[in-house]
PDB file of N, CA and C in Angstrom:
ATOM      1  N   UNK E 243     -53.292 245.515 -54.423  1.00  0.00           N
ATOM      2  CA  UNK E 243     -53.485 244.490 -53.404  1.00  0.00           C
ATOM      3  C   UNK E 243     -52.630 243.273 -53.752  1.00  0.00           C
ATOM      4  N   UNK E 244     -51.952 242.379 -53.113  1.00  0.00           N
ATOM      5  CA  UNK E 244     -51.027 241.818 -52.639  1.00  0.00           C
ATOM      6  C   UNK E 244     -51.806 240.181 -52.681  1.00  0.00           C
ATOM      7  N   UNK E 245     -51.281 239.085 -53.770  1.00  0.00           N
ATOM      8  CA  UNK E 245     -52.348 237.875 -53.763  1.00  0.00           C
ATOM      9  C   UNK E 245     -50.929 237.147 -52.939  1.00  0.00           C
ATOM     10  N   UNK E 246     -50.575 237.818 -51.949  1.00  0.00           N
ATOM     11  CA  UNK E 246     -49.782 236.641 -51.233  1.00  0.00           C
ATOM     12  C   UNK E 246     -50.107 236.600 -49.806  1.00  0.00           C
ATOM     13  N   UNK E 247     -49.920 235.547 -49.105  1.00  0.00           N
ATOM     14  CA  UNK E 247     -50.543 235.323 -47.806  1.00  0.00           C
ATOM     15  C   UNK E 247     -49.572 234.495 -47.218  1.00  0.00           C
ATOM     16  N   UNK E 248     -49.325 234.957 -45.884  1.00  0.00           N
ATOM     17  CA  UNK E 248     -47.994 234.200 -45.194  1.00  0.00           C
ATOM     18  C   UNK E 248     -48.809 232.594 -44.437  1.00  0.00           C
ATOM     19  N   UNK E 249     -48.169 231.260 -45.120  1.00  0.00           N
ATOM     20  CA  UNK E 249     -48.406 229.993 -44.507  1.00  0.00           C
ATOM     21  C   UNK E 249     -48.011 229.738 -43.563  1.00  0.00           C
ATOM     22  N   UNK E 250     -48.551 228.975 -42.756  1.00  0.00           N
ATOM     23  CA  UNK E 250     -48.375 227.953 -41.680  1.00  0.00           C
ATOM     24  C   UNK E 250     -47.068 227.654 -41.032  1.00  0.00           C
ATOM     25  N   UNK E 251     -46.016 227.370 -42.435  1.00  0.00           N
ATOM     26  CA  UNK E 251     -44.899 227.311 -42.437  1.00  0.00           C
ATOM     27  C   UNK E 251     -43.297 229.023 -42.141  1.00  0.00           C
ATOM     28  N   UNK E 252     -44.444 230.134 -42.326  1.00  0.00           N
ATOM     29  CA  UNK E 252     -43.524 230.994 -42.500  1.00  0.00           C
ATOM     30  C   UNK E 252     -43.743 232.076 -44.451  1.00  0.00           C
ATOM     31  N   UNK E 253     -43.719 230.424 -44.985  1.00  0.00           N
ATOM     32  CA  UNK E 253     -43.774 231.139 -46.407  1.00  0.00           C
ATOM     33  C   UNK E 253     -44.910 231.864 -46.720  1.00  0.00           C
ATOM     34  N   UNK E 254     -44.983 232.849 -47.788  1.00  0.00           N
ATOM     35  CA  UNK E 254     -45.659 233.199 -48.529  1.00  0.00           C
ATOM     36  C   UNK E 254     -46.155 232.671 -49.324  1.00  0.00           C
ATOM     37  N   UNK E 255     -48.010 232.669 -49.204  1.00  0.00           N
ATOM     38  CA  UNK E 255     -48.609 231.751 -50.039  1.00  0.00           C
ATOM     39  C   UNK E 255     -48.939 232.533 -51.272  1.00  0.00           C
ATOM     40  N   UNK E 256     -49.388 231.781 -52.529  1.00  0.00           N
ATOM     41  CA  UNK E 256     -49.879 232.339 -53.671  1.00  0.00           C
ATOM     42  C   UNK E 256     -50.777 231.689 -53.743  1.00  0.00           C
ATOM     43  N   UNK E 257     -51.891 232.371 -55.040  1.00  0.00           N
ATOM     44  CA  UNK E 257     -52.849 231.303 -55.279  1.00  0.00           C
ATOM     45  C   UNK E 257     -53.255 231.343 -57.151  1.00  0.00           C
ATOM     46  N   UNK E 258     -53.356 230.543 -57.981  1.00  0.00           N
ATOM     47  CA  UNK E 258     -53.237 230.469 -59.477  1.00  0.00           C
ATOM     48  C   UNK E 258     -54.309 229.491 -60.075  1.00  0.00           C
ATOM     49  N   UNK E 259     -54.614 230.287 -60.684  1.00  0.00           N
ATOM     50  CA  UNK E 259     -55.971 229.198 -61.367  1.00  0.00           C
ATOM     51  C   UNK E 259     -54.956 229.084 -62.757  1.00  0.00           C
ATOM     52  N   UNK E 260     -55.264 228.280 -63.105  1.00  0.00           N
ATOM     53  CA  UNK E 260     -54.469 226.851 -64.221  1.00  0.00           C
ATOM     54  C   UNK E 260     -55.280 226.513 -65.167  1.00  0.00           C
ATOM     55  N   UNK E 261     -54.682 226.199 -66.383  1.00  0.00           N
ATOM     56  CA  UNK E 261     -55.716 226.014 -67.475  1.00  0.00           C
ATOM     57  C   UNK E 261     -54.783 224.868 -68.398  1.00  0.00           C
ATOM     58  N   UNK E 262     -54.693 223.442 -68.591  1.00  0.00           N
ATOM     59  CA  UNK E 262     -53.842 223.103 -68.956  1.00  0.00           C
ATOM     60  C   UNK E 262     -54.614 222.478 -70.462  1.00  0.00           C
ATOM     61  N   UNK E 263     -53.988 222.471 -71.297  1.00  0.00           N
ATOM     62  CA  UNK E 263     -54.694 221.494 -72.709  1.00  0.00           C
ATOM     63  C   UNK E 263     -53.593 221.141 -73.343  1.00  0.00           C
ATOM     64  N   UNK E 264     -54.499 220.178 -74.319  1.00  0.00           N
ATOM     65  CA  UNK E 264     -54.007 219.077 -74.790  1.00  0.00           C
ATOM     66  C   UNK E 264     -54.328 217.749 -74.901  1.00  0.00           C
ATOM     67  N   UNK E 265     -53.667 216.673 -75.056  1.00  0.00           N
ATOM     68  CA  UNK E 265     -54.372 215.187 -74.651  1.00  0.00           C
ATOM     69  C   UNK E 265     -54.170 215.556 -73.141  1.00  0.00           C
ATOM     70  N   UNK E 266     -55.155 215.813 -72.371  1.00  0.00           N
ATOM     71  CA  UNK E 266     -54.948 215.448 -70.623  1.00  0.00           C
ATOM     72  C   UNK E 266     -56.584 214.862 -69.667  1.00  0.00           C
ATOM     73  N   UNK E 267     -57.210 214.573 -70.882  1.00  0.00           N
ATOM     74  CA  UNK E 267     -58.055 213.545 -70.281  1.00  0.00           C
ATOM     75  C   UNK E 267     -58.031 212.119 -71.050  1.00  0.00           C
ATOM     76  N   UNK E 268     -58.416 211.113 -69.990  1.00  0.00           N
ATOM     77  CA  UNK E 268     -58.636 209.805 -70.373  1.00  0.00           C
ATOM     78  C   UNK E 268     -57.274 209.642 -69.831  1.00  0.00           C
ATOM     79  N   UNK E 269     -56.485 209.914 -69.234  1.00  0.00           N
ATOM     80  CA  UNK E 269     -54.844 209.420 -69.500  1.00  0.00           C
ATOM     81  C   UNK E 269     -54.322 209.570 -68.164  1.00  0.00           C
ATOM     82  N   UNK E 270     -55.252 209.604 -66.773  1.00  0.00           N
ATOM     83  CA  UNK E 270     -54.987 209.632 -65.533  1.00  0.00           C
ATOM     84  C   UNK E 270     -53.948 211.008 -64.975  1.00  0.00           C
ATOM     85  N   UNK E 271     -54.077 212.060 -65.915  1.00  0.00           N
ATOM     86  CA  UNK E 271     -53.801 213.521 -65.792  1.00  0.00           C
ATOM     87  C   UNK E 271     -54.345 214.061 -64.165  1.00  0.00           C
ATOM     88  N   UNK E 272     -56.268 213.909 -63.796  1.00  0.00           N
ATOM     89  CA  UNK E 272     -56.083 214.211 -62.579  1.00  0.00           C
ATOM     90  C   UNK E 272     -55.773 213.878 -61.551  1.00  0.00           C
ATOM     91  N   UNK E 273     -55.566 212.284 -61.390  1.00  0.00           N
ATOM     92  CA  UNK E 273     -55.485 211.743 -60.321  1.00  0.00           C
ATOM     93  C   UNK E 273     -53.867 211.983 -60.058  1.00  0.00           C
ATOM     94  N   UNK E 274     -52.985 212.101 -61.161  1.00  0.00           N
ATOM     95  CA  UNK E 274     -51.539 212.068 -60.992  1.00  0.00           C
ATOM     96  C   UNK E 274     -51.243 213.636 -60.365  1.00  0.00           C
ATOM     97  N   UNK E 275     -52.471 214.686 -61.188  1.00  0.00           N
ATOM     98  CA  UNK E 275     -52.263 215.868 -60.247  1.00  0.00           C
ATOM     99  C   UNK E 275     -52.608 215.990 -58.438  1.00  0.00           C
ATOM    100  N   UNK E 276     -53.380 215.157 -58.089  1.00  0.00           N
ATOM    101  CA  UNK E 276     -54.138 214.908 -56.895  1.00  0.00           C
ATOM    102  C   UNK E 276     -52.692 214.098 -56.061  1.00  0.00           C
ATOM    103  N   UNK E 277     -51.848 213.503 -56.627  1.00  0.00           N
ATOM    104  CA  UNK E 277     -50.886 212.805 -56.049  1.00  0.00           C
ATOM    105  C   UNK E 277     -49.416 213.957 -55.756  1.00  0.00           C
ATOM    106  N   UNK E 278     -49.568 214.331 -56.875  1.00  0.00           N
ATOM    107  CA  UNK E 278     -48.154 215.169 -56.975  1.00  0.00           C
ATOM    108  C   UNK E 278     -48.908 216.519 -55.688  1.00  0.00           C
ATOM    109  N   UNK E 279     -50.035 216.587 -55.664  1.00  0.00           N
ATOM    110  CA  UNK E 279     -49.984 218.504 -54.941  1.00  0.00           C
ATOM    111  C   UNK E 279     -50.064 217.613 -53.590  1.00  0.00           C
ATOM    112  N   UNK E 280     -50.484 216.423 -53.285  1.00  0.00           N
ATOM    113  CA  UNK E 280     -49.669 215.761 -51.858  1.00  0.00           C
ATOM    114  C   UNK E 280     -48.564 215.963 -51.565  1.00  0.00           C
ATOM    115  N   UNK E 281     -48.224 215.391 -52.448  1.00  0.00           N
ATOM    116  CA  UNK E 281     -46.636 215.402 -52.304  1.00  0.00           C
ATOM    117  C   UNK E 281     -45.564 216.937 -51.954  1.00  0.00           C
ATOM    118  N   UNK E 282     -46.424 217.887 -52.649  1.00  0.00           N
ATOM    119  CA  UNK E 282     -45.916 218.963 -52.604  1.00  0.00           C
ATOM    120  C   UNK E 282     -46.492 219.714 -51.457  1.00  0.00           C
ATOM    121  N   UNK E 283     -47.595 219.708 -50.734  1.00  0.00           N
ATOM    122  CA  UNK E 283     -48.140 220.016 -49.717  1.00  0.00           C
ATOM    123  C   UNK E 283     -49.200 221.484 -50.720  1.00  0.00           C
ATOM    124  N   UNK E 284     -49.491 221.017 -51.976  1.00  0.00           N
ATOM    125  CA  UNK E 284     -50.397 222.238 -52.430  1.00  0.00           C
ATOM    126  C   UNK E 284     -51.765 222.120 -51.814  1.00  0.00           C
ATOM    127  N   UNK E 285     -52.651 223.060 -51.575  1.00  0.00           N
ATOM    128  CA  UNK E 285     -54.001 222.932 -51.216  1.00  0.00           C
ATOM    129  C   UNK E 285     -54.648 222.951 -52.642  1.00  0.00           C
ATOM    130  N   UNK E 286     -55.865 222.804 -53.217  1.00  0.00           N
ATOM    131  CA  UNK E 286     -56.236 223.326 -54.160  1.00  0.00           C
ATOM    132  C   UNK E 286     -57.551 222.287 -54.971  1.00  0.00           C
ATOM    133  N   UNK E 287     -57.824 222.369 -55.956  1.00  0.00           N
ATOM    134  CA  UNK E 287     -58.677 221.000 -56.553  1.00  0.00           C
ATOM    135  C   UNK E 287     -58.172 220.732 -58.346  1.00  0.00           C
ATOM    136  N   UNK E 288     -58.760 220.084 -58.407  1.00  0.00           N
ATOM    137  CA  UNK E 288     -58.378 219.639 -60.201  1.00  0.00           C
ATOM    138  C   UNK E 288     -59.819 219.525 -60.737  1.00  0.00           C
ATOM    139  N   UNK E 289     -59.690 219.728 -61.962  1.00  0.00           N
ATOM    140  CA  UNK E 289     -60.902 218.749 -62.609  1.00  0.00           C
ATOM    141  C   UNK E 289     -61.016 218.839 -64.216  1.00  0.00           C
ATOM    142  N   UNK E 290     -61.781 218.127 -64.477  1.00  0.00           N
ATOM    143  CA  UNK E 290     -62.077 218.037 -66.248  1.00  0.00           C
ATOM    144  C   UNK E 290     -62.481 219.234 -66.607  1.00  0.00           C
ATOM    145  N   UNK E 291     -62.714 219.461 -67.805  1.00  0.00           N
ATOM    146  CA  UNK E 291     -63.221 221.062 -68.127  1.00  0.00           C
ATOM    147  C   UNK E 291     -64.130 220.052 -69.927  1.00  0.00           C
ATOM    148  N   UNK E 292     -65.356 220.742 -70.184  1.00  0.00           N
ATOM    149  CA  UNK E 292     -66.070 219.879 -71.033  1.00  0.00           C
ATOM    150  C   UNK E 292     -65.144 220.186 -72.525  1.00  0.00           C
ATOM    151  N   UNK E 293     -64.828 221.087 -72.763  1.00  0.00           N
ATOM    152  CA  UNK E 293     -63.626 221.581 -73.637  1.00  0.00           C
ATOM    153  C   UNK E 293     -62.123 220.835 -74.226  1.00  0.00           C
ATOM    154  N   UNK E 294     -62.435 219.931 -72.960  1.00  0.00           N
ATOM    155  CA  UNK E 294     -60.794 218.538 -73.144  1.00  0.00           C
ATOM    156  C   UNK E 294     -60.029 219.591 -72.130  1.00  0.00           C
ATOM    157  N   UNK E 295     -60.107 219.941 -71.746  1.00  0.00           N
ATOM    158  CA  UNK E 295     -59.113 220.912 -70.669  1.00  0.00           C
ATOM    159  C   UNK E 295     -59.217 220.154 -69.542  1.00  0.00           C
ATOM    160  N   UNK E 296     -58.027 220.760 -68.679  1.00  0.00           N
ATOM    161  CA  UNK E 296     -58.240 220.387 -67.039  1.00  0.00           C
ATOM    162  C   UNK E 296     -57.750 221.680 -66.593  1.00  0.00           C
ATOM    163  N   UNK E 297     -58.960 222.066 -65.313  1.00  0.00           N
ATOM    164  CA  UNK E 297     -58.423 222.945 -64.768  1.00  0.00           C
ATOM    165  C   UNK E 297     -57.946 223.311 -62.866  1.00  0.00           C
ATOM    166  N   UNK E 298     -57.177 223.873 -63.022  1.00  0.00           N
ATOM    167  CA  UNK E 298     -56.708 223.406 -61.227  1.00  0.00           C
ATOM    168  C   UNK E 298     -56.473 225.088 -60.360  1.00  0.00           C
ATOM    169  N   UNK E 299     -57.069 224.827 -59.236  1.00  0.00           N
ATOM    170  CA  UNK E 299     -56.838 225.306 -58.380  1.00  0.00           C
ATOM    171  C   UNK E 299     -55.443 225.512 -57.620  1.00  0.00           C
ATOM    172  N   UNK E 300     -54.037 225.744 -57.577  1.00  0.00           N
ATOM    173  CA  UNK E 300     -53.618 225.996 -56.970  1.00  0.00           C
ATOM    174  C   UNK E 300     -52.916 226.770 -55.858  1.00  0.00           C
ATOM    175  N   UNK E 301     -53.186 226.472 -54.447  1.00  0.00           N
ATOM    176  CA  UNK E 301     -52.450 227.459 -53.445  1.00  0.00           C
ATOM    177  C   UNK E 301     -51.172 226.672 -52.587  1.00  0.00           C
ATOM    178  N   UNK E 302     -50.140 227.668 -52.612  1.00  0.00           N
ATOM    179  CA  UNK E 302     -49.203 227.131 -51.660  1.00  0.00           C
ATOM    180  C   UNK E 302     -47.851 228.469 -51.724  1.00  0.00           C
ATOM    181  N   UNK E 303     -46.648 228.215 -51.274  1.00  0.00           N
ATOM    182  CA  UNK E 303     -45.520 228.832 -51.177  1.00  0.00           C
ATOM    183  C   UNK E 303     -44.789 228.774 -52.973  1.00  0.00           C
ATOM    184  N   UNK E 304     -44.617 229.844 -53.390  1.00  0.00           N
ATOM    185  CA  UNK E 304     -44.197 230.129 -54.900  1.00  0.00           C
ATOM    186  C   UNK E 304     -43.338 228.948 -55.192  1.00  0.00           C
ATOM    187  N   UNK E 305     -42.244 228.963 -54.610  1.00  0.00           N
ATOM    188  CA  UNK E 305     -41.250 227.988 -55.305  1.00  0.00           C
ATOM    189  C   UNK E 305     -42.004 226.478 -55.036  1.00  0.00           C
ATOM    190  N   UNK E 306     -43.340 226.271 -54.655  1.00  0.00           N
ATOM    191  CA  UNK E 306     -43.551 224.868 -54.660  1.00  0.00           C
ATOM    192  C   UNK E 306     -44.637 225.046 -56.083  1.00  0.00           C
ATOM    193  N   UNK E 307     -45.232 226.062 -56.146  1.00  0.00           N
ATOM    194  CA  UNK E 307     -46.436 226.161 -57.575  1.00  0.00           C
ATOM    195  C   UNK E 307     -45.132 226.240 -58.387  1.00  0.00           C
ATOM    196  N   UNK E 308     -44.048 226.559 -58.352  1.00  0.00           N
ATOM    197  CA  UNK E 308     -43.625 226.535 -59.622  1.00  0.00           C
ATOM    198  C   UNK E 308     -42.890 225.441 -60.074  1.00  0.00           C
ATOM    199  N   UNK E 309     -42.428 224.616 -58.798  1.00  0.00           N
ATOM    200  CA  UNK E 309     -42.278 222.743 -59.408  1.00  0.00           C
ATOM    201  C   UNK E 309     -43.353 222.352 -59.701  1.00  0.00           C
ATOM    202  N   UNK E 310     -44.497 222.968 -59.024  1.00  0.00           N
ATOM    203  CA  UNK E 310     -45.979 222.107 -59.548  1.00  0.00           C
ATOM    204  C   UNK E 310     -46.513 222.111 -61.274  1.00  0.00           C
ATOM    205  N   UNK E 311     -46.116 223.734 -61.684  1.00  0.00           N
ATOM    206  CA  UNK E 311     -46.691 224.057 -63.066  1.00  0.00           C
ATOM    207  C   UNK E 311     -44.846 223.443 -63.807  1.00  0.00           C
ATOM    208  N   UNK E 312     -43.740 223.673 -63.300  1.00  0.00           N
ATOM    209  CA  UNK E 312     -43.099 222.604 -64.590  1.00  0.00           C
ATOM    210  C   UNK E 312     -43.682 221.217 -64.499  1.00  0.00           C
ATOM    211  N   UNK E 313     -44.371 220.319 -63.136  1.00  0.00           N
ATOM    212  CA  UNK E 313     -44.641 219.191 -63.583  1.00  0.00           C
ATOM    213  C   UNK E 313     -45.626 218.863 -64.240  1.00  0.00           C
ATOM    214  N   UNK E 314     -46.298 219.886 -64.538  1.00  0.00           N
ATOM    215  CA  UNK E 314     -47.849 219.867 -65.193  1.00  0.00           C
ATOM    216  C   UNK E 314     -47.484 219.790 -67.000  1.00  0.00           C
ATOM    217  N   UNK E 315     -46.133 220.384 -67.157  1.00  0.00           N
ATOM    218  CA  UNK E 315     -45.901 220.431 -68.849  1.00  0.00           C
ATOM    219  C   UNK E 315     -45.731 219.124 -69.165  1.00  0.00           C
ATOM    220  N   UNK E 316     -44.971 217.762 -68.129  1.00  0.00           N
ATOM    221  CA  UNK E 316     -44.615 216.318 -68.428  1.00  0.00           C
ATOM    222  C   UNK E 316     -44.442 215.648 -67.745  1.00  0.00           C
ATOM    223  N   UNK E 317     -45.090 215.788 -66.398  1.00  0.00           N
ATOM    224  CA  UNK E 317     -45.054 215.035 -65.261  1.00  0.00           C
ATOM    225  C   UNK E 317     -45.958 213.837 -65.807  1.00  0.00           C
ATOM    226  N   UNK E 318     -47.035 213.522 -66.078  1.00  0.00           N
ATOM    227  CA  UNK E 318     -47.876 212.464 -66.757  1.00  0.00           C
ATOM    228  C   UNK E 318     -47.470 211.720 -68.337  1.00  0.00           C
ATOM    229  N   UNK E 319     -47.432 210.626 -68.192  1.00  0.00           N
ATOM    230  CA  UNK E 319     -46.533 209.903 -68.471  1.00  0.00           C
ATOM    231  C   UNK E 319     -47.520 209.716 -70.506  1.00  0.00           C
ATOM    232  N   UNK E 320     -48.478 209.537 -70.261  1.00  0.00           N
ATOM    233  CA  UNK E 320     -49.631 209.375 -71.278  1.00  0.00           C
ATOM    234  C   UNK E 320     -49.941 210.767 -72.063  1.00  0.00           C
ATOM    235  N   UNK E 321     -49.862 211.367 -70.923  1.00  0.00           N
ATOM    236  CA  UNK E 321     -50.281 213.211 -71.570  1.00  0.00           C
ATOM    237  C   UNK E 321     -49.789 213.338 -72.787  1.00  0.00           C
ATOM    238  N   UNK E 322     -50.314 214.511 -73.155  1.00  0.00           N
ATOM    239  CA  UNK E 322     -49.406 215.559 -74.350  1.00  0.00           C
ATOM    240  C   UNK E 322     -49.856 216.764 -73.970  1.00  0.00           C
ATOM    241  N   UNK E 323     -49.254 218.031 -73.296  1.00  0.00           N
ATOM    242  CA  UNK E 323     -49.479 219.255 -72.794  1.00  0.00           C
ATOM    243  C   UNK E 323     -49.008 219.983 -73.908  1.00  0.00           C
ATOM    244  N   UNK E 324     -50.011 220.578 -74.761  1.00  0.00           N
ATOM    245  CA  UNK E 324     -50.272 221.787 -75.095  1.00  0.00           C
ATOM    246  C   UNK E 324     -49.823 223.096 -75.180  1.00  0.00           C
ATOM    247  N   UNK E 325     -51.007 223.522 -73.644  1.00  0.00           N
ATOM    248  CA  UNK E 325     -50.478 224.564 -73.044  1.00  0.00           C
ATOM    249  C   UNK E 325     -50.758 224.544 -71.772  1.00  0.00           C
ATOM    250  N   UNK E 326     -49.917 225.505 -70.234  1.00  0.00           N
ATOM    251  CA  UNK E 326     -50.376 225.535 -69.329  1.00  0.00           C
ATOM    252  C   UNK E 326     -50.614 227.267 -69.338  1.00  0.00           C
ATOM    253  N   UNK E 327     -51.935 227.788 -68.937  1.00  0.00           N
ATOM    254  CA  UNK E 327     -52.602 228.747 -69.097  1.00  0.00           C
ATOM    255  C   UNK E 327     -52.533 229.462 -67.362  1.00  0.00           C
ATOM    256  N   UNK E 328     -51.731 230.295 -66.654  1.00  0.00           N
ATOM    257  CA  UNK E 328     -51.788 230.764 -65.351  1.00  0.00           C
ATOM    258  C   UNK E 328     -52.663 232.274 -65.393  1.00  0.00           C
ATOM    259  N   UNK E 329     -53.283 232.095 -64.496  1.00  0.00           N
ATOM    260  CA  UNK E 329     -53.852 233.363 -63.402  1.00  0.00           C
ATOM    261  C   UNK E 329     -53.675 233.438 -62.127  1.00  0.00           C
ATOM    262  N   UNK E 330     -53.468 234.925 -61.566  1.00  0.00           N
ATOM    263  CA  UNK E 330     -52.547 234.696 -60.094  1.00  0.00           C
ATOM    264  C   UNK E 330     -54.168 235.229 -59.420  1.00  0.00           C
ATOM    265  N   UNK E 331     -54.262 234.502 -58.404  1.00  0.00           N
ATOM    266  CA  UNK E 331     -55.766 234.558 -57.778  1.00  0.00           C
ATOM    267  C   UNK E 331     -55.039 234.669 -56.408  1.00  0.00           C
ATOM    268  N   UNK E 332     -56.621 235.778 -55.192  1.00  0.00           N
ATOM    269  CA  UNK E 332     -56.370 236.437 -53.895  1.00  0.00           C
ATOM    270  C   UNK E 332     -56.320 234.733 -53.494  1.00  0.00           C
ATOM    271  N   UNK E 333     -55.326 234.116 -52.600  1.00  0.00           N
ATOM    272  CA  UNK E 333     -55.440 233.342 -51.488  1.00  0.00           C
ATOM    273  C   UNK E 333     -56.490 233.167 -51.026  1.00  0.00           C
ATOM    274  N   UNK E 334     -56.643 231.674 -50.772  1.00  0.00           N
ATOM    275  CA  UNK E 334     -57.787 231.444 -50.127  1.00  0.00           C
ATOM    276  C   UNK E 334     -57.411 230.957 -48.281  1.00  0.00           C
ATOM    277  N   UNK E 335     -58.845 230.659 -48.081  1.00  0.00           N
ATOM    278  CA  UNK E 335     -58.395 229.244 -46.934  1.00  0.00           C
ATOM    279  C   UNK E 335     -58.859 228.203 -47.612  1.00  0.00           C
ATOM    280  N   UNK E 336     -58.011 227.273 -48.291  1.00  0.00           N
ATOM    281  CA  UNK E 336     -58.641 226.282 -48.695  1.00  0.00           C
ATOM    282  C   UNK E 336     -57.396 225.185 -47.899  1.00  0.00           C
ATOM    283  N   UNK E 337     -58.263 223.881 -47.524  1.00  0.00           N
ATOM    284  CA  UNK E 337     -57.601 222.702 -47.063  1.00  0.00           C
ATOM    285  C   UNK E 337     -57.616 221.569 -48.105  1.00  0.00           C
ATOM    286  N   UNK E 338     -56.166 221.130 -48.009  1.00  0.00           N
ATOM    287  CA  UNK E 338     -55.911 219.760 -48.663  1.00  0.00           C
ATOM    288  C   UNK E 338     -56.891 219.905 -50.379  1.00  0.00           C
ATOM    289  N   UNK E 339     -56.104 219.073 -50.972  1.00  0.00           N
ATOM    290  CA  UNK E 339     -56.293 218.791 -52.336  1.00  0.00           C
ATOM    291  C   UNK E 339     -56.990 217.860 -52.904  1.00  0.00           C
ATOM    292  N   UNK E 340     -58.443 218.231 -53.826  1.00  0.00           N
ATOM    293  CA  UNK E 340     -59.093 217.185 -53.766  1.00  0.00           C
ATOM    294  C   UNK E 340     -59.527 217.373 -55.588  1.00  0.00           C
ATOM    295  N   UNK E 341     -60.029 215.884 -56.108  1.00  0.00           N
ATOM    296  CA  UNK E 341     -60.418 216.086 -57.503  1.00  0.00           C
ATOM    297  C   UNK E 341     -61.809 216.266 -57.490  1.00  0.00           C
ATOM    298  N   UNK E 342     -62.623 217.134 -58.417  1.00  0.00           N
ATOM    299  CA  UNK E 342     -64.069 217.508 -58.275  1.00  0.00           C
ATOM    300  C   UNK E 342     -64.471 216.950 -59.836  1.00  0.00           C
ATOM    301  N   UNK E 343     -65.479 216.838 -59.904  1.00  0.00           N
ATOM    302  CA  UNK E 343     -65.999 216.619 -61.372  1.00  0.00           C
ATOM    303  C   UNK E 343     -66.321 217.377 -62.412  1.00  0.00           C
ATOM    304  N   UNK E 344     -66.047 217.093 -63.498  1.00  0.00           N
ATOM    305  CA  UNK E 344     -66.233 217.687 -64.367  1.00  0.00           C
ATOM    306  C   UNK E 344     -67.374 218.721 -64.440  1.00  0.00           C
ATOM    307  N   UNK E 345     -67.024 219.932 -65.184  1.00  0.00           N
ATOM    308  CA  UNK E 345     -67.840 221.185 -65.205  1.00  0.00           C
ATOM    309  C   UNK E 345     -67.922 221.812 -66.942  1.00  0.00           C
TER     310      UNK E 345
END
């Protein structure tokens, strides 16, 4: 079975659960992710993980998750990324990008 789904736009969507560590809390890691998947038109959510992790939801067209996960290694200016941890997950319908709380 096939985790791609044709968007709005034409493209083929993907969908990737994310596992990023390192210093990426306290240091405005989600809100800068909540800005950048605007920017990129990702759907998806972010959030703390009790572990010091953050973990994210992302769906959109491949070549935009994959500017999304290089900006996740040093897009945040405070960070120190670790590692970024991918799983390719079935597409959802999910709308717009939002930060949830810690779990």
């Amino acid at each position: 079975m096939s985790t791609d789904r044709v968007t709005s736009h034409g493209a083929s969507a993907q969908a990737l659960q994310v596992r990023v560590r390192g210093r990426v809390q306290g240091v405005g890691y989600r809100d800068a992710c909540v800005r950048r998947a605007h920017i990129l038109g990702i759907r998806g959510w972010v959030c703390n993980r009790v572990d010091g992790s953050v973990e994210l939801l992302l769906q959109g067209a491949p070549d935009v998750l994959a500017q999304m996960l290089a900006w996740l290694r040093d897009g945040v200016r405070y960070a120190r990324v670790d590692s970024v941890e991918t799983a390719a997950l079935e597409p959802a319908g999910l709308q717009g990008f939002e930060r949830l709380p810690t779990r």
